[in-house]
PDB file of C-alpha atoms and ligand atoms in Angstrom:
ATOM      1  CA  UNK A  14       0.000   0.000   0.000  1.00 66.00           C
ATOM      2  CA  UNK A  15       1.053   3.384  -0.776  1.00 75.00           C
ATOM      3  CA  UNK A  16       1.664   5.428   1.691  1.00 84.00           C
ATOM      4  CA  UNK A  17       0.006   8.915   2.789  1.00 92.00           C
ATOM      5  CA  UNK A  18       1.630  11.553   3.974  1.00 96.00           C
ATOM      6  CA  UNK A  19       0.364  14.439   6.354  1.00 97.00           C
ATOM      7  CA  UNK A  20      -1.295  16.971   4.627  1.00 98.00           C
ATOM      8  CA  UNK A  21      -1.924  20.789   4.686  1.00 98.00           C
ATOM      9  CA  UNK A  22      -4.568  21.704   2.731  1.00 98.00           C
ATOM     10  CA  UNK A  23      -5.342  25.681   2.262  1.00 98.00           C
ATOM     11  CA  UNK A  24      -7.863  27.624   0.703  1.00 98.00           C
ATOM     12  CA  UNK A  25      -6.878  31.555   0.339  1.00 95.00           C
ATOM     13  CA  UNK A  26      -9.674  34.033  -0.525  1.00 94.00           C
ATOM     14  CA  UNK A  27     -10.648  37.761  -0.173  1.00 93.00           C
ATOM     15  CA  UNK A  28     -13.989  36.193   1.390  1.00 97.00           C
ATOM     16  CA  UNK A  29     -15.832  39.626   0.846  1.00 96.00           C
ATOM     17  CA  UNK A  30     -17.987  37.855   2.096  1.00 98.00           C
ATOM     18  CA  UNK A  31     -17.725  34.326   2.364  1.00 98.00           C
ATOM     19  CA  UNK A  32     -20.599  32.367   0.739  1.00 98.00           C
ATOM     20  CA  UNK A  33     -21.668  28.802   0.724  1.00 98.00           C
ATOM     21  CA  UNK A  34     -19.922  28.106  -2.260  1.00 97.00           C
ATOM     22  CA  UNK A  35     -16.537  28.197  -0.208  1.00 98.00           C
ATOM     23  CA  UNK A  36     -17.673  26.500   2.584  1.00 98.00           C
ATOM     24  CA  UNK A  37     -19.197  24.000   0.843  1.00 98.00           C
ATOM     25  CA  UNK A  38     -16.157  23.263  -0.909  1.00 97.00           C
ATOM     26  CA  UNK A  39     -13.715  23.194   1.917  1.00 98.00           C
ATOM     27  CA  UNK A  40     -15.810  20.905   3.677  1.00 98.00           C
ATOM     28  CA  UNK A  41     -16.148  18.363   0.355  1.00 98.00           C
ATOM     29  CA  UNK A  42     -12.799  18.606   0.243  1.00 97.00           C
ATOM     30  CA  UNK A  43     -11.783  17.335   4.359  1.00 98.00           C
ATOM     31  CA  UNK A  44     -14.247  14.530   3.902  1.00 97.00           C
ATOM     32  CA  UNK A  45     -12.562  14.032   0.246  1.00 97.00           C
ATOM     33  CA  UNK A  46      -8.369  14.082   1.324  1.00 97.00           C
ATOM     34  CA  UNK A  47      -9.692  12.339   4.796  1.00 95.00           C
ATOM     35  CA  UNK A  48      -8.453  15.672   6.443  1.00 97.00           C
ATOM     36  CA  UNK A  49      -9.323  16.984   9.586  1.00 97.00           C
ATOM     37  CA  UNK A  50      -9.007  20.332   8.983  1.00 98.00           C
ATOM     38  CA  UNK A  51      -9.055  22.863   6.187  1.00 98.00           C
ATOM     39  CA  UNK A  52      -7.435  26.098   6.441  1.00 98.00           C
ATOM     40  CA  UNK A  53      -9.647  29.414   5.331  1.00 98.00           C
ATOM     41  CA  UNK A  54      -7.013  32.326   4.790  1.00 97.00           C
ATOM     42  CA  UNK A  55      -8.180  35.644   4.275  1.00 95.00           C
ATOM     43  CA  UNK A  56      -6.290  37.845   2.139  1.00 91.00           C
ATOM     44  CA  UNK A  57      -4.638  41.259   3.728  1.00 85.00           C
ATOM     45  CA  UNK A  58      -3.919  43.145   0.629  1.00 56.00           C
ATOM     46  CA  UNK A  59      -5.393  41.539  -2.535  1.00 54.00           C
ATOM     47  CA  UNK A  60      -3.013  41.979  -5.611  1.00 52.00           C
ATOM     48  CA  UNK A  61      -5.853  41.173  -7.822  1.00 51.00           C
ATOM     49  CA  UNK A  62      -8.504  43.035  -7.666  1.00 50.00           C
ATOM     50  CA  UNK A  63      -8.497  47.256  -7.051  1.00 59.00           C
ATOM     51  CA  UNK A  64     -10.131  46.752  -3.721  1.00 58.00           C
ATOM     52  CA  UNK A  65     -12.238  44.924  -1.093  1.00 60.00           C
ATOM     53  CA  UNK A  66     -15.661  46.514  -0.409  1.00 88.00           C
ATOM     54  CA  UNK A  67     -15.204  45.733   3.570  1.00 93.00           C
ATOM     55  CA  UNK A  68     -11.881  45.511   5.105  1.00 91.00           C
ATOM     56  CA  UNK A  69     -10.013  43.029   6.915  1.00 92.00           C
ATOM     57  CA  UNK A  70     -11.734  43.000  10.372  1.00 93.00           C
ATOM     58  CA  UNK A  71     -15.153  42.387   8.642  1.00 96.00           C
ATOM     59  CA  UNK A  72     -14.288  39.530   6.616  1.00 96.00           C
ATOM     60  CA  UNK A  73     -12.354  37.789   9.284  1.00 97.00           C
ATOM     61  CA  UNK A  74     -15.420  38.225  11.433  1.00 98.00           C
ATOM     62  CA  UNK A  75     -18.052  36.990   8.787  1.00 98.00           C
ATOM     63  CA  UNK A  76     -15.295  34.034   8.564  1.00 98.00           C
ATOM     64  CA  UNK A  77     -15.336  33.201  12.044  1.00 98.00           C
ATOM     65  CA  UNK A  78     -19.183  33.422  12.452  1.00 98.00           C
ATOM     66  CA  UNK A  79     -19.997  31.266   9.168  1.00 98.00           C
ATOM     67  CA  UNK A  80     -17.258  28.670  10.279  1.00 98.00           C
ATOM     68  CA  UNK A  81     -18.128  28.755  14.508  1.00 98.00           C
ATOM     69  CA  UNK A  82     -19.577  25.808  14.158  1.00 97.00           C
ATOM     70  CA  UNK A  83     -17.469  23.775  12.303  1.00 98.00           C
ATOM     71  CA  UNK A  84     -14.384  22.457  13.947  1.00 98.00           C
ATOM     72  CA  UNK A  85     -12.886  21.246  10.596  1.00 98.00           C
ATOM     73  CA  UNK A  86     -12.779  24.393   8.777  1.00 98.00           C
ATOM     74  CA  UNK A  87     -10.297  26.874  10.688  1.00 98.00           C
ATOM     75  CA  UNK A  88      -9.383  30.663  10.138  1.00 98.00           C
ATOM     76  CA  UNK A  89      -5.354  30.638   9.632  1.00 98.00           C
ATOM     77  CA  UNK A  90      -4.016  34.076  10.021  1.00 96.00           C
ATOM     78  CA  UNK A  91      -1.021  34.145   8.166  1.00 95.00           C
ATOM     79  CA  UNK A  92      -1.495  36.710   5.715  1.00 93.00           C
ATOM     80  CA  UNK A  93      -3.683  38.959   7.816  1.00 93.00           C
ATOM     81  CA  UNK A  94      -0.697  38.947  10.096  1.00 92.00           C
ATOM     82  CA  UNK A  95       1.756  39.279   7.486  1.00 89.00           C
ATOM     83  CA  UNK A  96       3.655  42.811   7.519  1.00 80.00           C
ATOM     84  CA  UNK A  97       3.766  41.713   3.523  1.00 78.00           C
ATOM     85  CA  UNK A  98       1.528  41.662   0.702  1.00 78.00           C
ATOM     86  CA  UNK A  99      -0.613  38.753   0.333  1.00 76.00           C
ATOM     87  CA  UNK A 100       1.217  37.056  -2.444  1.00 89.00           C
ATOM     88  CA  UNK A 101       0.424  32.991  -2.623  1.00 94.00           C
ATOM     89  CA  UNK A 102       4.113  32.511  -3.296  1.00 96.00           C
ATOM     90  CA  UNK A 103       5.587  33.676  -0.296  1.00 94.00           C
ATOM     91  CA  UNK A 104       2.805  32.654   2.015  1.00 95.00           C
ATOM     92  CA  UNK A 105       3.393  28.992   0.542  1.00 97.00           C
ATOM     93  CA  UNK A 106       6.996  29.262   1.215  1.00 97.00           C
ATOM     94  CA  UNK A 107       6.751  30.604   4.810  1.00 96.00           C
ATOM     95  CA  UNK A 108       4.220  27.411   5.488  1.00 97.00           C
ATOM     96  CA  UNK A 109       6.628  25.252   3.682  1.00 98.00           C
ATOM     97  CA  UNK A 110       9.045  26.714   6.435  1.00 97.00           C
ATOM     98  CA  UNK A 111       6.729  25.862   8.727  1.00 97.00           C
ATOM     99  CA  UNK A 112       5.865  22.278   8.012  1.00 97.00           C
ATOM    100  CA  UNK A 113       8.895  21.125   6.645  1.00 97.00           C
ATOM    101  CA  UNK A 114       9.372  19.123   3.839  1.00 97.00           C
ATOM    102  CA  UNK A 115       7.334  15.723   4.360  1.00 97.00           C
ATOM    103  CA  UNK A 116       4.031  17.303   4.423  1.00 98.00           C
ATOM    104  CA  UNK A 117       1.582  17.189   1.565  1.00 98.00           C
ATOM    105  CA  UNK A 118       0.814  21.239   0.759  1.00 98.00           C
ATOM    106  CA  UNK A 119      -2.520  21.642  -0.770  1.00 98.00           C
ATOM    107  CA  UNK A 120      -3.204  24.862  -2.563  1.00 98.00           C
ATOM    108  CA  UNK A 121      -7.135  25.090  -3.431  1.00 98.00           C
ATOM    109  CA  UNK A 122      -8.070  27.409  -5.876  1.00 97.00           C
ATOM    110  CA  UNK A 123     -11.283  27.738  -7.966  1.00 94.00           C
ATOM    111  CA  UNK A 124     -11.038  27.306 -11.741  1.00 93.00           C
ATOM    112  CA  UNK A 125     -11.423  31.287 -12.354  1.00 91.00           C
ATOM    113  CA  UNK A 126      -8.336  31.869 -10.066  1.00 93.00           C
ATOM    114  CA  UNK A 127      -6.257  28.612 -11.777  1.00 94.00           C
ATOM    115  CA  UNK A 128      -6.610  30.054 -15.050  1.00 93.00           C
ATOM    116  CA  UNK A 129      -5.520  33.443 -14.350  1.00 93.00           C
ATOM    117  CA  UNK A 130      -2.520  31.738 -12.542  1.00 95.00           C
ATOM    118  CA  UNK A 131      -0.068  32.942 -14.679  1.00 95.00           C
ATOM    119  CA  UNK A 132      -0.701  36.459 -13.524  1.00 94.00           C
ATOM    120  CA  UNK A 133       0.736  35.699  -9.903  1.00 94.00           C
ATOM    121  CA  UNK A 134       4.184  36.570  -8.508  1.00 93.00           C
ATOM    122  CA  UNK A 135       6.527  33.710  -9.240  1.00 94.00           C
ATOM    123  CA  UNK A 136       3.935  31.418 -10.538  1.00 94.00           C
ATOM    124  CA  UNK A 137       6.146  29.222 -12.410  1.00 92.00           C
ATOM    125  CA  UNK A 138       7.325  28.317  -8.817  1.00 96.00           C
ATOM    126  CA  UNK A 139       4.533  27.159  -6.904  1.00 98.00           C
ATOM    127  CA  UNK A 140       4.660  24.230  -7.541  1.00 98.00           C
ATOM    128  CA  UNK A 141       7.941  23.347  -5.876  1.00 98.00           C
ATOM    129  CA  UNK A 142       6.095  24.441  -2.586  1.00 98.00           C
ATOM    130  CA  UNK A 143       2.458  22.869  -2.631  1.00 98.00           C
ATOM    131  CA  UNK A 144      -0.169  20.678  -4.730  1.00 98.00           C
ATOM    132  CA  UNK A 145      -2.630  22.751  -6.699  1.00 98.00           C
ATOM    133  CA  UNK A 146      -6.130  21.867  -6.205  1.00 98.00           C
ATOM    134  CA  UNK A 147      -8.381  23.035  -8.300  1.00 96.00           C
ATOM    135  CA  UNK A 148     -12.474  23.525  -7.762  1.00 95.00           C
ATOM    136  CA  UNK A 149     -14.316  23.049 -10.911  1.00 89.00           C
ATOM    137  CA  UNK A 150     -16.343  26.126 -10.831  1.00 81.00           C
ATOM    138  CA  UNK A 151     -19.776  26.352 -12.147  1.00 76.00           C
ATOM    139  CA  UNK A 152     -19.984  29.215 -15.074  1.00 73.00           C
ATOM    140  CA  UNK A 153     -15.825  28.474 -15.811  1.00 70.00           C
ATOM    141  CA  UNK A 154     -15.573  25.939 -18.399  1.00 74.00           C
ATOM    142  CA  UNK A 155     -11.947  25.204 -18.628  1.00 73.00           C
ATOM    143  CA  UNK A 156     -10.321  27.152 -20.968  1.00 81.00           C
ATOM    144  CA  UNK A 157      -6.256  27.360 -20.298  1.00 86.00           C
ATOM    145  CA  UNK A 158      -3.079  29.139 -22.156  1.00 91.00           C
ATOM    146  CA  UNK A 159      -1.069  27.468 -23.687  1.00 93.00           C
ATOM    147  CA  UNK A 160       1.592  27.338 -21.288  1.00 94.00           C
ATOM    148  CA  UNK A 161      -0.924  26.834 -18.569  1.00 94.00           C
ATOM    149  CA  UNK A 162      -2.283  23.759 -20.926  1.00 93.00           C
ATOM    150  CA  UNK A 163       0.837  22.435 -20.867  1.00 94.00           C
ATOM    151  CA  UNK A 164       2.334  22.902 -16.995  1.00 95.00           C
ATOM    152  CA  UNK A 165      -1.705  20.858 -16.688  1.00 94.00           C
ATOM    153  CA  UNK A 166      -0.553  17.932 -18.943  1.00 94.00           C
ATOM    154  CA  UNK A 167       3.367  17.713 -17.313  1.00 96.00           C
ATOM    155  CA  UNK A 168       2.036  17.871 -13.590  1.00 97.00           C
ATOM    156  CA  UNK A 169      -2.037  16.845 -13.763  1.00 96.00           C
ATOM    157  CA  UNK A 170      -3.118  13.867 -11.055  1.00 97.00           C
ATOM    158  CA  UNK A 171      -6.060  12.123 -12.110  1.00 94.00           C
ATOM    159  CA  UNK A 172      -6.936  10.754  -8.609  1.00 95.00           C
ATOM    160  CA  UNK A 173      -6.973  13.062  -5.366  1.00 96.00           C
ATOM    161  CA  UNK A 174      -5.130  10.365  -3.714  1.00 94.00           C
ATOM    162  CA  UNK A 175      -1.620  11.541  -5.656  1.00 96.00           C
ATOM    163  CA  UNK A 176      -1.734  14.585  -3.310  1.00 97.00           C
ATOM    164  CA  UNK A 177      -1.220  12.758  -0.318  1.00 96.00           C
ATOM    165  CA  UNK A 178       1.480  10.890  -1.660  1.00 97.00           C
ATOM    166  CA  UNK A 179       4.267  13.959  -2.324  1.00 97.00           C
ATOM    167  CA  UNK A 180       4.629  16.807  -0.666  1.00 98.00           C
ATOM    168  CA  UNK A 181       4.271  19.032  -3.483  1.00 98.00           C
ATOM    169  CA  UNK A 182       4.208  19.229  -7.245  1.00 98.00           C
ATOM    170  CA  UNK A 183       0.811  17.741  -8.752  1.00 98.00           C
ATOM    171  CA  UNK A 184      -2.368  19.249  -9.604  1.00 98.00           C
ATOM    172  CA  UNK A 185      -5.844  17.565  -9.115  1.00 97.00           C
ATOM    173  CA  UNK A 186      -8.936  18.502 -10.498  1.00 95.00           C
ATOM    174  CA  UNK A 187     -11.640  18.827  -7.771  1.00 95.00           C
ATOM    175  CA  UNK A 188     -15.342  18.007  -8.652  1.00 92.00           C
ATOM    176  CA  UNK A 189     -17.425  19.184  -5.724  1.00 93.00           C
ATOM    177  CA  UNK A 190     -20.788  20.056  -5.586  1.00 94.00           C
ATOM    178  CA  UNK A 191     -21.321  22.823  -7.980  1.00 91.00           C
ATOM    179  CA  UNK A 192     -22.695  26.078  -6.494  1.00 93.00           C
ATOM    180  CA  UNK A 193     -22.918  28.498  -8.473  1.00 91.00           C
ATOM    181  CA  UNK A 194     -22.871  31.776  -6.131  1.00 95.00           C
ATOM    182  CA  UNK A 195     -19.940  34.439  -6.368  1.00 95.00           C
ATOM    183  CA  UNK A 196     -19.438  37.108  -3.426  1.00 97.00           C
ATOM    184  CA  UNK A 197     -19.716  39.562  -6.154  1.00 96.00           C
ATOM    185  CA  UNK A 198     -23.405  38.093  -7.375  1.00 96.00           C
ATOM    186  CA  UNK A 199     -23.754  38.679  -2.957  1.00 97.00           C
ATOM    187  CA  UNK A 200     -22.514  42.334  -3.065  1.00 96.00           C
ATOM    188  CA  UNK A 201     -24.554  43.413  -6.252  1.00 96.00           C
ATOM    189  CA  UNK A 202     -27.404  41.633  -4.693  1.00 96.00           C
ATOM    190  CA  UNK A 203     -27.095  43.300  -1.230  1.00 96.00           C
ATOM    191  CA  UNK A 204     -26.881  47.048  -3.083  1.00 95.00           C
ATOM    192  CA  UNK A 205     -29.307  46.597  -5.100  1.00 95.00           C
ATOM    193  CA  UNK A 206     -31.449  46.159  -1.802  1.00 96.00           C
ATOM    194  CA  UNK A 207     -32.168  42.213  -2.433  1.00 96.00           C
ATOM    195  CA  UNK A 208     -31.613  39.571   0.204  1.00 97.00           C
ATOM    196  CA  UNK A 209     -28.236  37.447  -0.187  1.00 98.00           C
ATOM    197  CA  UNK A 210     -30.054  34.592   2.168  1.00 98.00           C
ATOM    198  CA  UNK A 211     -29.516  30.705   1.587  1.00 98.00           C
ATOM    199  CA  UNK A 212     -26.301  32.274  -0.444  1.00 98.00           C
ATOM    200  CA  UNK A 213     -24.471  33.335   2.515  1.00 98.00           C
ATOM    201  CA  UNK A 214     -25.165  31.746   6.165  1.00 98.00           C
ATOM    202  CA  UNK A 215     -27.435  33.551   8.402  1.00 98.00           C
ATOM    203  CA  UNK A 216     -24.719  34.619  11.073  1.00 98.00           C
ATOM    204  CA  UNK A 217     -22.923  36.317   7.694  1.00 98.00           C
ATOM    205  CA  UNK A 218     -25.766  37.988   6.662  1.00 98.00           C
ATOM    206  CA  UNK A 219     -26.830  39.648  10.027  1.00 98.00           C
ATOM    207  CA  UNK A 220     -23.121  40.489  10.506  1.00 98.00           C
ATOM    208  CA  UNK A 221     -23.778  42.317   7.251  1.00 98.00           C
ATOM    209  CA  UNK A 222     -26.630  44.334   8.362  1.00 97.00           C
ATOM    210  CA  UNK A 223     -25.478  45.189  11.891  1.00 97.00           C
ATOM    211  CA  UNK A 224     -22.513  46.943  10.065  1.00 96.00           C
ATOM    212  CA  UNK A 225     -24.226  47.729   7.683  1.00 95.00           C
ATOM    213  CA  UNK A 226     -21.916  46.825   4.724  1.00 96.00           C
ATOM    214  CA  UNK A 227     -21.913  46.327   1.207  1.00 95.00           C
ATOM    215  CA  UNK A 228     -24.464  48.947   0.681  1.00 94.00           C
ATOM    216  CA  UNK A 229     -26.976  48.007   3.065  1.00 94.00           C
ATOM    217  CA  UNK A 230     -29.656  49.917   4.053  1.00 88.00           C
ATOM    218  CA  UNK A 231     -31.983  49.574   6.856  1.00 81.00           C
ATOM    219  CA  UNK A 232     -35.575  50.395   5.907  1.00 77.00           C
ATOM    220  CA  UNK A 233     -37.878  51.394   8.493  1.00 66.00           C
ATOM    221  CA  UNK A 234     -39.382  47.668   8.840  1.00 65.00           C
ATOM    222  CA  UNK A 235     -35.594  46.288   9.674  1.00 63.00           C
TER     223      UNK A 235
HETATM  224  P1  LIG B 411     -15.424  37.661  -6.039  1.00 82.17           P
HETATM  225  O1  LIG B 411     -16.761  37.414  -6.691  1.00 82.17           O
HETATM  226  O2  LIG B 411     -15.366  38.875  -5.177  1.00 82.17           O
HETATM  227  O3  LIG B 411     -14.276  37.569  -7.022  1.00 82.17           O
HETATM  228  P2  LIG B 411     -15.323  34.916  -5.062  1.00 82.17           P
HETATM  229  O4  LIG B 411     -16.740  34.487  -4.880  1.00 82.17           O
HETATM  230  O5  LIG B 411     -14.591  34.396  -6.275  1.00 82.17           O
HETATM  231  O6  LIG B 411     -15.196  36.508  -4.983  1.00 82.17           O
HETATM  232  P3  LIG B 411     -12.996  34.660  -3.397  1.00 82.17           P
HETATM  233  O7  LIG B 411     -12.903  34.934  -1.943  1.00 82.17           O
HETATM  234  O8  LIG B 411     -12.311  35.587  -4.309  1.00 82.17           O
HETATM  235  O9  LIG B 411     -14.558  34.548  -3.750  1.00 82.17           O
HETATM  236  O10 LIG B 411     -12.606  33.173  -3.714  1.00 82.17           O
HETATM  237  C1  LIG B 411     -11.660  32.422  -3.022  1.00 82.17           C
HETATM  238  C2  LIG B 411     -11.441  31.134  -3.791  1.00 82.17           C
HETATM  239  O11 LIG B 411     -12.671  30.385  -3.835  1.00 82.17           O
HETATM  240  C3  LIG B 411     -11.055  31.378  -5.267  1.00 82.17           C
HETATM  241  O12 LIG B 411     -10.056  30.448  -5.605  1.00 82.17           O
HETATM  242  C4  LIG B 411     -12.355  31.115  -6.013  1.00 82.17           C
HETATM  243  O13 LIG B 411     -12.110  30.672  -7.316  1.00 82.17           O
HETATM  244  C5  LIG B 411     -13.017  30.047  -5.162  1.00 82.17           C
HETATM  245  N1  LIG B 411     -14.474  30.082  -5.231  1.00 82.17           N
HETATM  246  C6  LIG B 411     -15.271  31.115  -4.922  1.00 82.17           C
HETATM  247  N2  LIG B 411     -16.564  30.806  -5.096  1.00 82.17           N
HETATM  248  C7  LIG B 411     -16.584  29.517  -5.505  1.00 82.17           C
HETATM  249  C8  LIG B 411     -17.652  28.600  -5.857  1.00 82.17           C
HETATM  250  N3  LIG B 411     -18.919  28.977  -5.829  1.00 82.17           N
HETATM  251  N4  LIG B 411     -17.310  27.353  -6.229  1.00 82.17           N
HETATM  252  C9  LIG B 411     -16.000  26.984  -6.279  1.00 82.17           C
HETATM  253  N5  LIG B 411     -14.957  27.799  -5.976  1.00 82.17           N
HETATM  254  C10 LIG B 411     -15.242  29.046  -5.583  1.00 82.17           C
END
């Protein structure tokens, strides 16, 4: 029999706000890799996108609320903490640090994110450090570069199990439940004066309110 390694598995996000659709996933996935524990990392400083609508506090407090509950998903602070901009690369190399090198390192990241990969600091590299996982997302056929097509074909895993069996270097496509809800759809939804519920968890959405973010607005009925 083969055997398994130890595994890390992480799942980095702006979560502005988190939604079902990531804690769906992460949860598919523990049950999937036989993991206890999945680790949620909120972004500090997002290179990717020009801003987040709420800022650090708030999301790490929607996080904590949607995710009180269960033990297996759990809030890892690294790049909050970080006095360095949230790049993957380096946060996968200060884990790496961390774990040493006969731990599996599982990098999840939705198809939208895996095909823009070539867009990140050092991304050639990141595959020295961790496994890529990657969620087939629903509205994101797969549609990769060239040179993403072919770093796919060189490194691809057809079974999950292949993560647990190197520490790094593989990627794995993931087929989870597809949910088709995007914190952006949540946002435009929540300004245009709509209710986000059954997208988002209840303890998200009246963390929303109470601060009144995304451009809520009480009404004289709230
Ligand atoms: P936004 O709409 O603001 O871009 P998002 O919904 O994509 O946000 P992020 O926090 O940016 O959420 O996503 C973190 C990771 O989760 C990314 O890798 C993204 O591809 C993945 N992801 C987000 N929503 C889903 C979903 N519904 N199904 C699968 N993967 C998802």
């Amino acid at each position: 029999m083969i055997q398994q390694l130890p595994a890390q598995v992480i799942f980095g996000g702006t979560y502005d706000p988190v939604h079902h659709g990531h804690l769906r996933s992460a949860l598919e996935l523990a049950e999937a890799l036989e993991v206890n524990q999945v680790d949620l990392i909120p972004s500090r400083d997002p290179v990717h996108r020009t801003g987040t609508d709420a800022p650090a506090i708030d999301r790490l407090q929607m996080l904590e609320r949607a995710t009180a509950s269960e033990s297996r998903l759990v809030i890892n602070r690294i790049e909050l903490d970080a006095e360095r901009e949230s790049y993957t690369l380096f946060t996968l190399q200060e884990l790496r640090a961390q774990i040493g090198p006969n731990t599996a390192l599982i990098l999840v990241v939705g198809m939208d994110a895996f095909q823009g990969l070539e867009s990140w600091k050092g991304w050639g590299s990141l595959l020295d450090y961790a496994h890529l996982l990657v969620l087939k997302r629903p509205g994101y056929q797969p549609h990769f570069s060239d040179r993403l097509h072919k770093l796919y074909q060189q490194c691809s895993a057809p079974m999950l199990e292949e993560l647990r069996q190197s520490p790094a270097g593989k990627i794995c496509l993931f087929e989870q439940t597809p949910l088709e809800v995007s914190a952006t759809q949540v946002r435009k939804l929540i300004a245009a004066g709509g209710s986000p519920r059954y997208l988002i968890p209840d303890a998200v959405w009246d963390y929303i309110q109470e601060k009144e973010l995304y451009g809520f607005q009480r009404t004289e009925t709230d």
